[in-house]
């Protein structure tokens, strides 16, 4: 069996990559993902200026997952663009993802215009779902703002673009969100970002400092929500818009389920944070074993073919 895949016009030797925010802060981390079994990587979400992020502790692992309120710490757009352009020379055969978002609508347009005018030839992931910047609501929970933003973006942005989405929890919201996304030539949507503003308590205390302990939840806690979002949009979107599945992937079986629900690429966050880049080889081998046992040669043999009762 092969776990290769494609997103847009790009081929990837493996359908696994990191989730933005994990193992992607700087060249050192990104190089480790490049040199792992991952098919590609996405950068930490970049903003126009570098950001220190929220006070620590701002990330905490639990037995079943993680909670974070990082606050968008990143080295700034220019740092990641410079590295991506360098990789286009040293790894011309590979395609990478650039995650970004502005701290204002104006900044978002400034960033995307810089990408459009640059020599970057990879895929851009616009983060519409950061839950941890105090005072900034998650853009993708405001569908009117999201539609206006995408309308303006696609008037000038002509390179491959996808959006990182928060989980939705209401069938009507799936309907309304899909109706918006179907209006645009999106290359993909990525479901899901962390479940925003959870609260983990240990003994008598919160476990992270920002926002009195409130933060985005990842890991085993969120797989049912992640699978539901992947499949809800798979059922509703134009087939030209592919789906990246993120959330709750610990094993090859979890990845199999994301692909069964419709995902064309699977991102790994909390598990990668806990296990390191070796997780890519383990999970890839586990998925291949499942595919061999079931007689599936490629992921297209079962992608989206979730059975109903
Ligand atoms: O606090 C963060 O940096 C963060 N944390 C998340 O869990 N998702 C995001 O999109 C971001 Cl931007």
Short mmCIF file of N, CA and C and ligand atoms in Angstrom, two decimals, residues 44 68-73 127 130-132 193-194, ligand 1:
data_model
loop_
_atom_site.label_atom_id
_atom_site.label_comp_id
_atom_site.label_asym_id
_atom_site.label_seq_id
_atom_site.Cartn_x
_atom_site.Cartn_y
_atom_site.Cartn_z
N UNK A 44 4.57 27.49 11.56
CA UNK A 44 3.79 28.16 12.61
C UNK A 44 3.09 29.34 11.94
N UNK A 68 -3.58 24.59 25.10
CA UNK A 68 -2.60 25.63 24.82
C UNK A 68 -3.27 26.97 24.66
N UNK A 69 -2.52 27.99 25.13
CA UNK A 69 -2.91 29.36 24.82
C UNK A 69 -1.62 30.10 24.46
N UNK A 70 -1.00 29.68 23.36
CA UNK A 70 0.31 30.19 22.98
C UNK A 70 0.29 31.70 22.70
N UNK A 71 -0.80 32.13 22.04
CA UNK A 71 -0.91 33.56 21.72
C UNK A 71 -0.16 33.95 20.46
N UNK A 72 -0.06 33.01 19.54
CA UNK A 72 0.54 33.28 18.23
C UNK A 72 2.01 33.71 18.30
N UNK A 73 2.82 33.03 19.12
CA UNK A 73 4.25 33.38 19.10
C UNK A 73 4.86 32.95 17.77
N UNK A 127 -5.09 31.09 8.55
CA UNK A 127 -5.60 30.64 9.83
C UNK A 127 -6.78 31.50 10.27
N UNK A 130 -7.61 31.04 15.23
CA UNK A 130 -6.80 31.08 16.44
C UNK A 130 -7.69 31.49 17.62
N UNK A 131 -7.76 30.64 18.69
CA UNK A 131 -8.66 30.93 19.80
C UNK A 131 -7.99 31.65 20.98
N UNK A 132 -6.73 32.04 20.80
CA UNK A 132 -5.97 32.43 22.00
C UNK A 132 -5.41 33.83 22.02
N UNK A 193 -9.04 23.07 13.91
CA UNK A 193 -8.13 23.66 14.87
C UNK A 193 -8.53 23.14 16.25
N UNK A 194 -7.77 23.51 17.29
CA UNK A 194 -8.12 23.07 18.65
C UNK A 194 -9.54 23.52 18.99
O1 LIG B 1 -2.24 30.17 20.55
C1 LIG B 1 -1.84 29.90 19.38
O2 LIG B 1 -0.79 30.35 18.87
C2 LIG B 1 -2.71 28.97 18.60
N1 LIG B 1 -3.16 27.87 19.26
C3 LIG B 1 -4.06 27.00 18.68
O3 LIG B 1 -4.46 25.99 19.29
N2 LIG B 1 -4.47 27.23 17.41
C4 LIG B 1 -4.06 28.31 16.70
O4 LIG B 1 -4.49 28.47 15.54
C5 LIG B 1 -3.13 29.22 17.33
CL1 LIG B 1 -2.56 30.58 16.41
#
